[in-house]
XYZ file of C-alpha atoms in Angstrom:
782
model
C 129.708 111.743 121.631
C 131.056 108.277 123.249
C 133.524 107.276 120.946
C 133.240 103.302 119.539
C 134.285 103.652 116.426
C 138.396 102.790 117.117
C 137.316 99.447 119.224
C 139.025 96.360 117.905
C 135.244 94.166 118.039
C 135.820 90.182 118.319
C 133.937 88.643 115.896
C 130.044 88.600 116.356
C 129.057 85.003 117.813
C 132.515 84.958 119.553
C 132.172 83.739 123.247
C 132.028 86.217 125.280
C 134.029 86.829 128.904
C 135.394 89.705 131.283
C 138.336 89.362 129.428
C 136.888 90.213 126.289
C 133.717 92.231 127.126
C 134.789 95.317 126.195
C 135.317 94.403 122.486
C 131.907 92.973 122.033
C 129.980 93.829 119.055
C 126.554 94.336 120.854
C 125.479 96.133 118.242
C 124.974 93.036 116.255
C 124.209 90.208 118.635
C 122.433 88.345 115.638
C 119.334 87.496 118.316
C 115.941 89.429 120.216
C 114.528 89.368 122.858
C 111.256 87.189 122.462
C 108.936 89.461 124.099
C 108.062 90.205 120.447
C 109.137 88.782 116.682
C 111.403 90.772 114.365
C 111.469 90.930 110.853
C 113.586 92.532 108.126
C 111.923 93.505 104.985
C 113.284 94.808 101.546
C 112.341 98.381 100.925
C 110.197 99.700 98.868
C 108.795 96.410 97.584
C 108.614 94.734 101.424
C 109.641 90.850 100.982
C 110.503 89.636 104.094
C 114.580 88.986 103.892
C 115.057 87.704 107.510
C 112.772 86.948 110.715
C 113.426 86.079 114.383
C 113.120 82.332 115.349
C 110.413 82.755 117.258
C 107.863 84.374 114.302
C 105.176 81.887 114.273
C 104.654 82.115 118.016
C 103.038 85.684 116.957
C 102.036 85.470 113.488
C 101.364 81.701 112.716
C 103.988 81.863 110.036
C 107.164 79.831 110.535
C 110.580 81.741 109.850
C 111.136 79.457 107.123
C 108.148 80.363 105.194
C 108.146 83.675 105.532
C 111.454 84.266 104.248
C 111.132 85.779 100.655
C 107.224 86.254 100.756
C 105.391 89.501 100.538
C 104.974 91.166 104.386
C 101.394 90.752 103.104
C 101.588 87.098 103.335
C 102.622 86.803 106.776
C 101.139 89.659 108.764
C 97.943 89.731 106.383
C 96.273 92.463 104.270
C 95.044 95.327 107.055
C 98.102 95.085 109.225
C 100.924 95.246 106.353
C 99.104 97.987 104.846
C 98.956 99.563 108.048
C 102.859 98.872 108.524
C 103.641 100.152 104.790
C 101.727 103.395 105.150
C 103.651 104.431 108.373
C 106.596 103.615 106.529
C 106.167 105.683 103.214
C 104.867 108.476 105.261
C 107.617 111.724 105.507
C 109.871 111.892 107.989
C 111.500 110.029 110.728
C 109.736 106.829 111.593
C 110.360 106.822 115.202
C 108.299 109.597 115.549
C 105.312 107.760 114.216
C 106.080 104.374 116.522
C 104.119 102.296 117.580
C 101.597 101.042 114.350
C 98.949 99.416 116.525
C 97.769 96.434 114.745
C 95.416 93.345 114.856
C 96.663 90.103 114.199
C 95.189 86.933 113.595
C 96.658 84.597 116.038
C 95.166 81.066 115.835
C 92.221 82.421 114.817
C 91.974 85.377 117.599
C 92.477 88.380 117.712
C 95.504 89.886 118.952
C 96.438 93.426 119.509
C 100.373 94.216 118.570
C 102.658 97.259 118.833
C 104.667 97.733 115.476
C 107.783 99.493 116.086
C 109.317 100.343 112.841
C 113.086 101.757 111.692
C 115.123 101.418 109.012
C 119.139 100.032 109.250
C 121.538 100.523 106.671
C 122.394 96.943 105.409
C 124.918 97.683 102.862
C 127.414 100.481 102.068
C 128.923 101.076 105.243
C 130.282 97.212 106.024
C 132.599 96.735 108.376
C 136.468 96.200 106.721
C 138.116 93.728 109.242
C 136.581 94.889 112.438
C 134.808 97.688 112.410
C 136.565 100.127 109.740
C 133.933 101.773 107.438
C 134.349 101.363 103.323
C 131.839 103.297 101.735
C 129.564 102.855 99.162
C 126.073 103.475 98.367
C 123.698 103.262 101.523
C 121.173 100.557 101.364
C 118.915 100.172 104.039
C 115.749 97.680 105.001
C 113.056 98.294 106.841
C 112.969 96.688 110.526
C 109.483 95.624 111.835
C 109.403 94.408 115.606
C 106.147 93.240 116.550
C 105.267 93.333 120.658
C 101.715 91.934 121.630
C 100.102 94.619 123.790
C 99.133 92.218 126.422
C 96.460 93.736 128.669
C 94.733 97.245 128.060
C 96.584 100.270 126.231
C 97.741 102.331 129.634
C 96.738 105.431 127.413
C 97.538 106.000 123.518
C 100.727 106.857 122.300
C 99.343 110.224 120.877
C 98.651 111.559 124.358
C 102.253 110.645 125.746
C 102.204 114.075 127.032
C 99.148 114.080 128.583
C 100.268 111.435 130.903
C 103.300 113.281 132.189
C 102.544 116.686 132.020
C 101.989 116.683 135.563
C 105.128 115.745 136.543
C 106.642 117.844 133.729
C 105.047 120.776 135.533
C 107.219 119.461 138.909
C 109.903 119.455 137.255
C 109.873 123.105 135.825
C 109.183 124.346 139.145
C 112.063 122.563 140.977
C 114.504 124.559 142.226
C 117.518 122.859 143.027
C 119.102 120.128 141.002
C 118.195 117.582 143.891
C 114.548 118.403 143.393
C 115.174 117.608 139.352
C 116.804 114.079 140.214
C 114.117 113.267 142.848
C 111.529 114.107 140.732
C 112.029 112.233 137.951
C 113.445 108.959 139.931
C 109.571 108.979 141.586
C 107.764 109.522 138.614
C 109.157 106.944 136.414
C 108.776 104.006 139.358
C 105.013 105.136 139.421
C 104.404 105.444 135.611
C 106.569 101.962 134.904
C 105.876 100.381 137.854
C 109.585 98.996 138.741
C 110.515 97.766 141.891
C 113.645 100.327 141.956
C 114.301 103.388 139.505
C 117.801 105.204 140.452
C 119.072 108.571 138.936
C 122.646 107.619 137.889
C 125.430 110.198 137.118
C 128.590 110.177 135.482
C 131.826 111.323 136.515
C 134.253 112.548 133.716
C 135.761 108.819 133.847
C 132.588 107.582 133.486
C 131.899 105.976 136.801
C 128.829 106.207 137.784
C 126.935 107.275 140.903
C 123.445 107.233 142.067
C 122.078 111.021 142.686
C 118.397 109.974 143.455
C 116.490 106.093 144.225
C 112.523 105.635 144.234
C 112.241 102.056 145.430
C 109.463 99.637 147.376
C 110.103 99.672 151.059
C 111.735 96.234 151.453
C 114.525 97.003 149.218
C 117.987 98.218 150.528
C 119.073 101.591 149.250
C 121.847 102.322 146.399
C 121.397 105.711 146.998
C 125.031 107.357 147.117
C 126.753 104.215 145.823
C 129.368 104.701 142.821
C 129.839 102.061 140.294
C 132.981 101.522 138.339
C 133.251 102.678 134.279
C 134.044 99.283 133.160
C 130.076 98.244 134.646
C 128.960 99.804 131.114
C 131.392 99.331 128.346
C 132.172 102.409 126.141
C 130.193 100.502 122.729
C 127.452 100.480 125.217
C 127.533 103.848 125.954
C 127.615 104.967 122.385
C 124.679 102.476 121.824
C 123.067 104.465 124.766
C 123.915 107.438 122.999
C 121.808 106.721 119.955
C 119.188 104.352 120.952
C 117.732 106.392 124.305
C 115.910 103.782 125.633
C 116.439 99.881 126.403
C 114.267 97.209 127.890
C 114.852 93.761 129.659
C 111.489 92.410 130.516
C 112.912 89.276 131.342
C 116.639 88.474 132.382
C 116.518 84.704 132.047
C 115.294 84.975 128.345
C 116.581 82.512 126.000
C 117.177 84.837 122.776
C 115.321 83.701 119.750
C 117.919 84.176 116.677
C 117.720 86.041 113.879
C 117.495 83.814 110.433
C 119.326 84.050 108.462
C 122.165 85.007 110.548
C 123.747 87.416 107.881
C 121.471 89.418 106.147
C 121.399 89.099 102.265
C 122.427 91.955 100.874
C 125.619 92.795 102.874
C 126.011 89.360 104.036
C 126.578 90.452 107.827
C 124.728 90.041 110.848
C 122.200 92.818 110.887
C 122.970 95.880 113.276
C 120.589 96.300 115.628
C 121.616 99.481 117.088
C 117.943 101.123 116.912
C 116.092 97.840 117.838
C 114.295 98.007 120.392
C 113.997 93.985 120.955
C 118.014 93.287 120.705
C 119.407 90.735 122.467
C 121.818 92.588 125.419
C 125.066 90.760 126.469
C 125.538 87.804 128.506
C 127.934 89.359 130.742
C 125.356 92.260 131.757
C 122.377 89.544 131.835
C 124.914 87.306 134.087
C 125.947 91.031 135.802
C 122.030 91.621 136.835
C 121.452 87.590 137.942
C 124.234 88.308 140.398
C 122.239 91.703 141.404
C 119.187 89.872 141.825
C 117.542 91.578 139.081
C 114.997 89.508 137.103
C 113.756 92.961 134.486
C 115.343 95.845 133.878
C 114.887 99.434 131.731
C 117.721 101.753 131.096
C 116.979 105.433 129.835
C 119.453 107.800 128.319
C 120.078 111.300 129.762
C 122.322 113.422 127.516
C 124.059 116.624 127.664
C 125.086 118.158 124.119
C 124.522 114.453 122.376
C 126.960 112.941 124.946
C 126.099 110.414 127.361
C 125.257 112.245 131.036
C 123.837 109.679 132.987
C 121.042 107.115 132.824
C 117.766 106.315 134.740
C 117.843 103.014 135.714
C 115.195 100.464 136.725
C 115.346 97.409 138.423
C 112.859 94.735 138.911
C 113.121 91.788 141.445
C 109.864 90.045 141.623
C 109.717 88.804 137.987
C 109.616 89.612 134.166
C 108.623 92.856 133.866
C 107.519 94.178 130.698
C 105.957 98.078 130.419
C 103.775 98.585 127.290
C 105.558 100.620 124.286
C 103.515 103.586 125.402
C 104.257 103.910 129.072
C 108.057 103.237 127.875
C 107.614 105.953 125.409
C 105.965 108.276 128.322
C 109.268 107.287 130.371
C 111.477 108.487 127.836
C 110.194 111.430 127.518
C 110.606 112.176 131.294
C 114.094 111.452 130.297
C 114.583 113.886 127.824
C 112.558 116.331 129.744
C 115.222 115.707 132.564
C 118.224 116.340 130.301
C 116.699 119.674 128.691
C 116.236 120.635 132.503
C 119.708 119.635 133.432
C 121.452 121.506 130.669
C 119.217 124.751 130.921
C 120.321 124.621 134.780
C 123.805 123.336 134.199
C 124.148 127.072 131.585
C 122.152 129.357 134.487
C 124.273 128.354 137.066
C 127.322 128.908 134.365
C 126.064 132.332 133.181
C 125.323 133.429 137.358
C 129.216 132.429 137.909
C 130.588 133.834 134.622
C 129.055 137.032 135.429
C 130.243 136.828 138.785
C 133.798 136.678 137.703
C 133.958 138.961 135.146
C 132.738 141.542 137.576
C 135.887 140.391 139.390
C 137.992 140.317 136.678
C 137.075 143.890 135.246
C 138.022 144.861 139.071
C 141.303 143.395 139.263
C 142.217 144.555 136.026
C 141.152 148.177 137.054
C 143.421 147.586 140.181
C 146.485 146.580 138.197
C 146.254 149.647 136.103
C 146.728 151.894 139.347
C 150.500 152.619 139.227
C 150.030 154.206 142.134
C 149.510 150.781 144.133
C 152.115 148.317 144.667
C 150.507 145.573 142.179
C 150.668 142.382 144.969
C 148.653 145.027 147.376
C 145.974 145.959 144.267
C 145.833 141.697 143.421
C 145.336 141.324 147.277
C 142.780 143.800 147.721
C 139.224 143.637 147.761
C 137.726 142.379 145.425
C 141.032 139.934 145.082
C 142.533 136.937 143.197
C 141.014 134.702 146.065
C 137.529 136.169 144.960
C 138.520 135.051 141.125
C 139.427 131.338 142.053
C 137.919 129.676 145.488
C 141.491 128.469 147.041
C 142.713 127.899 150.708
C 145.752 130.318 149.959
C 147.705 132.387 147.576
C 151.423 133.408 146.808
C 152.303 136.496 144.851
C 155.856 137.426 143.722
C 155.495 140.319 141.041
C 157.980 143.360 140.726
C 160.417 142.274 143.593
C 157.055 142.184 146.057
C 155.789 139.200 147.517
C 152.358 138.806 148.761
C 150.398 136.148 150.613
C 146.677 135.463 151.481
C 144.746 132.743 153.198
C 146.933 129.771 154.398
C 150.130 130.163 153.669
C 153.429 127.965 152.739
C 157.362 128.892 153.128
C 158.779 131.055 150.996
C 161.111 128.681 149.743
C 158.426 125.744 148.613
C 156.266 128.851 147.199
C 159.131 129.637 144.950
C 159.802 126.054 144.570
C 156.558 124.858 143.176
C 156.742 128.190 140.781
C 159.855 127.420 139.108
C 158.402 123.601 138.518
C 155.334 125.196 137.038
C 157.603 127.411 134.670
C 159.970 124.468 133.795
C 156.407 123.033 131.646
C 156.780 125.979 129.299
C 152.905 126.287 129.892
C 150.906 129.969 130.584
C 148.858 127.972 133.025
C 149.867 125.192 135.207
C 147.369 123.298 137.268
C 147.473 120.309 139.508
C 145.538 118.497 141.916
C 148.114 116.301 143.385
C 151.613 117.949 144.073
C 152.576 114.788 145.420
C 151.305 112.673 142.317
C 153.048 115.347 139.409
C 156.115 116.601 141.119
C 156.805 114.438 144.417
C 160.297 115.771 144.476
C 158.522 119.417 146.261
C 157.610 117.637 149.122
C 155.044 120.365 149.569
C 152.878 120.398 152.580
C 149.796 118.610 151.753
C 147.510 120.340 154.281
C 147.963 123.608 152.477
C 149.598 122.953 149.279
C 148.099 119.839 148.018
C 147.092 121.037 144.668
C 147.771 124.519 142.915
C 147.467 126.426 139.922
C 150.208 128.376 138.950
C 150.798 131.356 136.639
C 154.200 131.517 135.415
C 155.486 135.687 134.663
C 158.197 136.775 133.251
C 161.670 136.881 135.043
C 160.870 134.410 138.218
C 157.586 136.331 138.627
C 154.677 134.356 139.609
C 151.204 133.537 140.733
C 149.843 130.805 142.728
C 147.019 129.357 144.332
C 146.890 126.690 146.876
C 144.673 124.016 148.115
C 144.721 121.790 150.384
C 143.958 117.948 150.548
C 140.508 117.267 150.019
C 139.746 113.679 151.912
C 137.019 111.572 150.016
C 134.701 108.901 151.020
C 133.714 107.378 147.785
C 131.253 104.340 148.448
C 131.124 102.076 145.623
C 128.659 99.513 144.939
C 131.479 96.465 145.727
C 134.980 96.334 145.456
C 135.665 98.086 142.439
C 139.099 96.957 142.062
C 138.002 93.402 142.316
C 134.853 93.368 139.503
C 135.425 89.701 138.610
C 135.375 86.549 140.483
C 136.402 83.001 138.636
C 133.988 80.603 137.776
C 134.929 76.861 136.680
C 132.889 75.537 133.821
C 134.363 71.511 133.782
C 138.046 71.888 132.888
C 137.941 75.894 131.891
C 137.910 78.893 134.573
C 136.162 81.752 133.304
C 135.836 85.483 134.673
C 132.728 86.468 135.825
C 131.401 89.563 136.694
C 131.294 90.482 140.554
C 128.448 89.027 143.032
C 128.469 91.153 146.023
C 127.118 94.741 145.658
C 127.693 96.047 149.260
C 128.608 99.093 150.088
C 132.608 99.421 149.870
C 134.137 102.277 151.169
C 137.531 103.610 149.458
C 139.046 106.543 150.840
C 141.057 108.459 148.302
C 143.772 110.790 149.848
C 146.297 112.927 148.177
C 144.057 114.917 146.078
C 143.097 118.532 146.394
C 139.583 119.608 144.995
C 140.111 119.717 141.213
C 140.186 122.978 139.100
C 137.638 123.311 136.368
C 138.372 123.605 133.085
C 136.733 127.214 133.349
C 138.697 128.385 136.699
C 141.577 127.394 134.198
C 140.956 129.503 131.290
C 139.942 132.433 133.709
C 143.537 132.474 135.331
C 144.489 132.124 132.246
C 142.863 135.683 130.879
C 144.071 137.055 134.504
C 147.455 136.275 133.514
C 146.740 138.026 130.396
C 145.780 141.536 132.107
C 148.616 140.728 134.529
C 150.965 141.118 131.277
C 149.559 143.724 130.279
C 149.807 145.607 133.579
C 153.388 144.589 134.141
C 153.701 145.939 130.646
C 152.558 149.508 131.431
C 154.729 149.336 134.133
C 158.075 148.261 132.398
C 160.200 149.956 130.920
C 161.462 147.661 128.409
C 158.254 147.961 125.971
C 159.487 145.531 123.726
C 160.141 142.804 125.915
C 156.826 143.174 127.664
C 155.054 143.384 124.522
C 156.440 140.003 122.999
C 155.371 138.412 125.995
C 152.276 139.424 126.054
C 151.859 138.660 122.577
C 153.235 135.048 123.299
C 150.650 134.587 126.549
C 148.027 135.383 124.106
C 148.477 133.678 120.846
C 149.803 129.983 122.240
C 150.559 126.817 120.500
C 147.265 125.559 118.576
C 146.237 121.865 118.289
C 146.936 120.166 115.117
C 143.058 119.013 113.599
C 143.041 115.076 113.150
C 143.759 114.331 109.726
C 144.533 117.829 108.837
C 147.711 120.190 108.832
C 147.818 123.941 110.816
C 150.017 126.711 110.619
C 149.613 129.847 112.509
C 151.196 133.359 112.073
C 150.842 136.468 113.899
C 153.381 139.603 112.480
C 152.937 142.716 114.303
C 153.023 146.175 112.817
C 156.133 147.116 111.825
C 156.022 151.162 112.865
C 155.647 150.373 116.172
C 156.364 147.908 118.846
C 153.274 147.554 120.853
C 150.394 144.627 121.048
C 147.771 145.253 118.495
C 144.083 143.814 118.624
C 144.258 141.000 115.784
C 144.210 137.069 117.301
C 143.542 133.685 116.330
C 142.497 130.670 118.431
C 142.598 126.680 117.769
C 141.271 124.431 120.537
C 139.787 120.876 120.594
C 136.049 120.940 121.679
C 134.948 118.028 124.233
C 132.490 116.349 121.525
C 135.831 115.941 119.522
C 135.205 119.005 117.249
C 137.980 122.056 116.600
C 137.101 125.395 116.648
C 139.458 127.626 114.491
C 138.889 131.275 115.702
C 140.410 134.488 114.479
C 139.190 138.072 115.234
C 140.693 141.700 115.053
C 139.198 144.132 117.922
C 138.998 148.004 116.878
C 142.275 150.050 118.061
C 145.922 149.745 118.450
C 146.764 150.312 121.811
C 147.259 148.146 125.110
C 143.368 148.657 125.560
C 142.830 146.919 122.347
C 145.102 144.093 123.210
C 143.288 143.798 126.987
C 139.906 143.557 124.877
C 141.321 141.339 122.559
C 142.558 138.877 125.635
C 139.007 139.371 127.054
C 137.175 138.496 123.953
C 139.416 135.394 123.351
C 138.854 134.052 127.353
C 135.111 134.293 127.076
C 134.722 132.983 123.312
C 136.380 129.818 124.971
C 134.491 129.656 127.591
C 131.171 130.174 125.912
C 132.336 127.158 123.718
C 133.205 124.955 126.306
C 130.207 125.563 128.556
C 127.486 125.920 126.122
C 126.896 125.368 122.567
C 129.603 124.272 119.896
C 127.417 125.779 116.973
C 129.439 129.202 115.658
C 126.741 131.580 115.078
C 125.751 130.596 118.822
C 129.120 131.279 120.030
C 129.169 134.616 118.576
C 125.376 135.326 119.844
C 126.473 135.105 123.152
C 129.806 136.388 122.872
C 127.806 139.828 121.428
C 125.162 139.174 124.612
C 128.265 138.961 126.497
C 130.100 141.972 125.277
C 126.482 144.142 125.693
C 126.109 142.469 129.606
C 129.185 142.773 130.815
C 129.911 146.576 129.716
C 132.998 146.170 127.858
C 132.589 148.537 124.846
C 134.825 146.353 122.479
C 134.114 146.830 118.693
C 135.488 143.737 116.564
C 135.436 141.787 113.851
C 135.602 137.665 114.487
C 134.985 134.307 112.490
C 134.576 131.460 114.250
C 134.902 127.934 112.369
C 134.234 124.426 113.788
C 136.100 121.787 111.776
C 134.641 118.278 112.145
C 133.971 114.619 110.685
C 130.950 114.185 108.770
C 128.737 111.165 109.688
C 129.649 109.842 105.875
C 133.694 109.849 106.640
C 134.984 110.188 103.342
C 138.279 111.658 104.267
C 136.729 115.140 104.292
C 135.610 117.403 107.036
C 132.632 119.520 107.745
C 133.678 123.243 108.006
C 130.567 125.014 110.193
C 131.092 128.526 110.061
C 130.032 132.405 111.170
C 131.261 136.199 110.880
C 131.350 138.680 112.707
C 132.035 141.441 109.981
C 135.242 139.510 109.050
C 136.818 139.040 106.215
C 135.738 135.912 104.041
C 137.741 132.439 104.376
C 139.795 131.676 101.495
C 139.429 128.086 100.167
C 142.139 126.451 98.149
C 140.245 122.946 96.192
C 142.455 120.277 95.652
C 142.494 121.524 91.871
C 144.016 124.621 93.194
C 141.030 126.687 92.523
C 140.358 129.647 94.961
C 137.186 130.769 96.140
C 136.392 133.239 99.183
C 133.518 131.185 101.375
C 131.535 134.061 101.467
C 130.950 137.899 100.588
C 133.556 139.965 102.294
C 132.556 141.717 105.925
C 129.268 139.281 106.503
C 127.225 140.176 109.402
C 128.246 143.158 111.490
C 130.726 143.367 114.307
C 130.256 142.263 117.568
C 129.490 145.185 119.691
C 127.226 146.764 117.526
C 123.995 145.277 118.020
C 123.678 142.555 120.412
C 120.108 141.521 119.669
C 120.313 140.674 115.762
C 121.184 136.658 115.707
C 124.310 135.415 114.047
C 124.084 132.947 111.182
C 126.381 130.158 110.096
C 127.019 128.164 106.903
C 128.574 125.096 106.468
C 130.862 123.476 103.547
C 132.496 120.209 102.959
C 135.931 120.268 102.537
C 137.497 117.415 99.952
C 140.786 115.980 101.242
C 143.706 118.078 100.114
C 141.763 121.295 100.424
C 143.370 123.665 101.940
C 141.472 126.620 104.049
C 142.889 130.471 105.301
C 141.675 132.364 108.111
C 143.016 135.855 107.863
C 142.727 139.782 109.257
C 142.894 142.433 107.427
C 146.460 143.921 107.815
C 147.279 140.995 105.442
C 145.024 142.851 102.517
C 144.106 146.365 103.568
C 146.942 149.123 102.051
C 146.615 153.102 101.930
C 146.676 152.836 98.062
C 144.284 149.433 97.786
C 140.963 148.612 98.688
C 139.713 145.257 100.632
C 138.485 143.669 97.433
C 141.681 144.113 95.639
C 143.868 142.735 98.658
C 141.824 139.722 99.127
C 142.268 139.024 95.181
C 145.548 139.428 95.597
C 145.864 137.069 98.251
C 143.328 134.476 96.329
C 145.896 134.635 93.624
C 148.558 134.069 95.534
C 147.139 131.163 97.603
C 146.551 129.417 94.163
C 149.926 129.276 92.660
C 151.699 128.551 96.007
C 149.640 125.191 96.315
C 153.166 122.616 96.419
C 154.011 124.589 99.854
C 153.293 122.191 102.741
C 150.810 125.145 105.669
C 154.212 126.206 107.367
C 156.084 127.206 104.039
C 152.290 128.707 102.581
C 152.027 131.113 105.278
C 155.797 132.744 105.559
C 155.371 132.791 101.201
C 151.898 134.319 101.937
C 153.340 137.286 104.341
C 156.607 137.424 101.984
C 154.476 138.159 99.142
C 151.855 140.452 100.239
C 153.831 142.296 102.858
C 157.322 142.823 101.240
C 157.786 145.716 103.090
C 156.718 144.788 106.378
C 152.987 144.991 108.050
C 151.693 148.400 108.316
C 148.753 146.823 110.596
C 149.355 143.386 112.506
C 148.344 140.243 111.067
C 147.177 136.901 111.975
C 146.880 134.015 109.941
C 145.666 130.262 110.209
C 145.847 127.854 107.569
C 144.540 124.532 107.483
C 144.900 121.538 104.504
C 142.893 118.309 104.600
C 145.378 115.696 104.181
C 146.931 114.762 102.175
C 148.843 117.932 101.759
C 151.609 119.562 99.417
C 155.189 118.678 100.411
């Protein structure tokens, strides 16, 4: 998710301008939009604690008179009872919104929609500017009342019926562009806004309008880009939590919430989930500069992260679609989000299967020692079928081969030498001019490069030429502010021009995707195996292959981590054990340990395939360990790998109520159980040994996951069977010996712990190869 937790927010109520708007605490504005009124009541006795200043306009009771009184005194018995019944029912309040009420307003019955949610008012109050201090959460019930002006277009329970035709259209859409266009048109027809846009973010949160539906007289924004600064990080974080936001009148006068600070917390009310939340004055000014009189935004999410927005603009005056209409539009946004995820996963599965077939063919060709390795890789299919590029250069076993657009040999050698100097297994850049300007590589064929450095100066090099981009921005992105004089002061104000501004981006190739980099890394593994098989120096090739497979892991935040791999002492060959530790896009860390059946080069190749597959699945799909194992099992079966392996996958993440600990979600495919050492030194396995079937046995059987909360000072140990299995002892005895040693060595840091465990349990060396991953949550020993 978008991380706003580390923003150094300015104090609530401080003046906001373009200098500090990225630090504005927009979740605590202290006021509401006056299209409705707001009440904060204690839970569960329902006594009014805060109210908006405009309360009297809808209830006939002033905000001063409401404070300290029961909700029934403010809304009347029937309306208050309806609110309390809904609030007292089991489940999420937001799923039952709105509560349809009739209020007595100046002697006339007024239909009103009550929108309810609970706000934490004590127990997570900010320390300084945003840091959590812990405590027992206390909640209050937030009641937002909106007049249901005019007849309701349809009842809220019939939301789906109102949009079922559009949902059917979305399900029939054959392309992403059809999905975008259908959604934009349907939301405009549903809500009546003058313009509706589907707005997609890139990796840096610059936005592009990919679909638009508008009234004829408006100029088009289709295809225009808008800089990330237009929607700062804390606004994106709110969009990930509250999926719809309406500004019915850009010229509204905010109605303050009184008292300004909640009596229980002494701080302003957190209005993250409020439908009436007042918005940033900078955003209001921005909309005004665009000529917008009303706006509505609907979040588009993928895996809980903001992917884009449905942005609705109205120009002829205020515009307030009723709650049920907004809910239907939000439902369409959620449906589009799901279809986008489905479509992306379908495309990725097709691409991955095609790549897998190419990799399998290349691996088989590379093993054919009757052919030169360069010829095998430039055949059909070849390495240009694996990664799209303008050209490729291979220097393997003293032979150079090329395909596609070429570069002089000395240029290719210089690029490869630069990449080897980084120390990385795979080096990818979309701009050699930026990252290695001294190479002076020709931009037309070698603007970007992906390099696989190999032992003894060998390499595989893909090249991409310059891809000149013409980006149409909504206004100059390099001049996002104008100076406004206010008396003796000069204030920075949002730009007023949104005319199409074209930027020409040069010096970059088509970027290399994370999936392409992972696939190149997997090919590197197979190339190393081929070189190993063809090489006379078995030991040296084996060590190189091991280093390529077992890369340096990341260090999870708030933890200390160490890994070890020990080959079997009796033979200089690569085994099937491996570990992997890497960060996921959602900020969590994935821990993997596995063991492929067998002790030969085929096992090592299979290990590399499973490692690459698992990484690809984790990055392109769900981060849930059980789902990763299920999909990995299906891939093994679908690709005909014929592999048998035990694998354990764990996901380490910060819990919502972070007290310094971490949540470990994990699932096992026949692997030995992790060992957990608590801060007091006690050690226990997290599950019975050999939980679940091995991978490759029954791909139709779903995996199940578990989770455990790790306290600060806890240590988790993942290991393979070479550490606990002996010819003269059973697994259970070996696990018991390992647990005892883990408990006794509690004063060692994780690096020393791994070495001490290997020394104690393997005094005569390993009979089988061994992999270890040890994670300690700070504070750690040593």
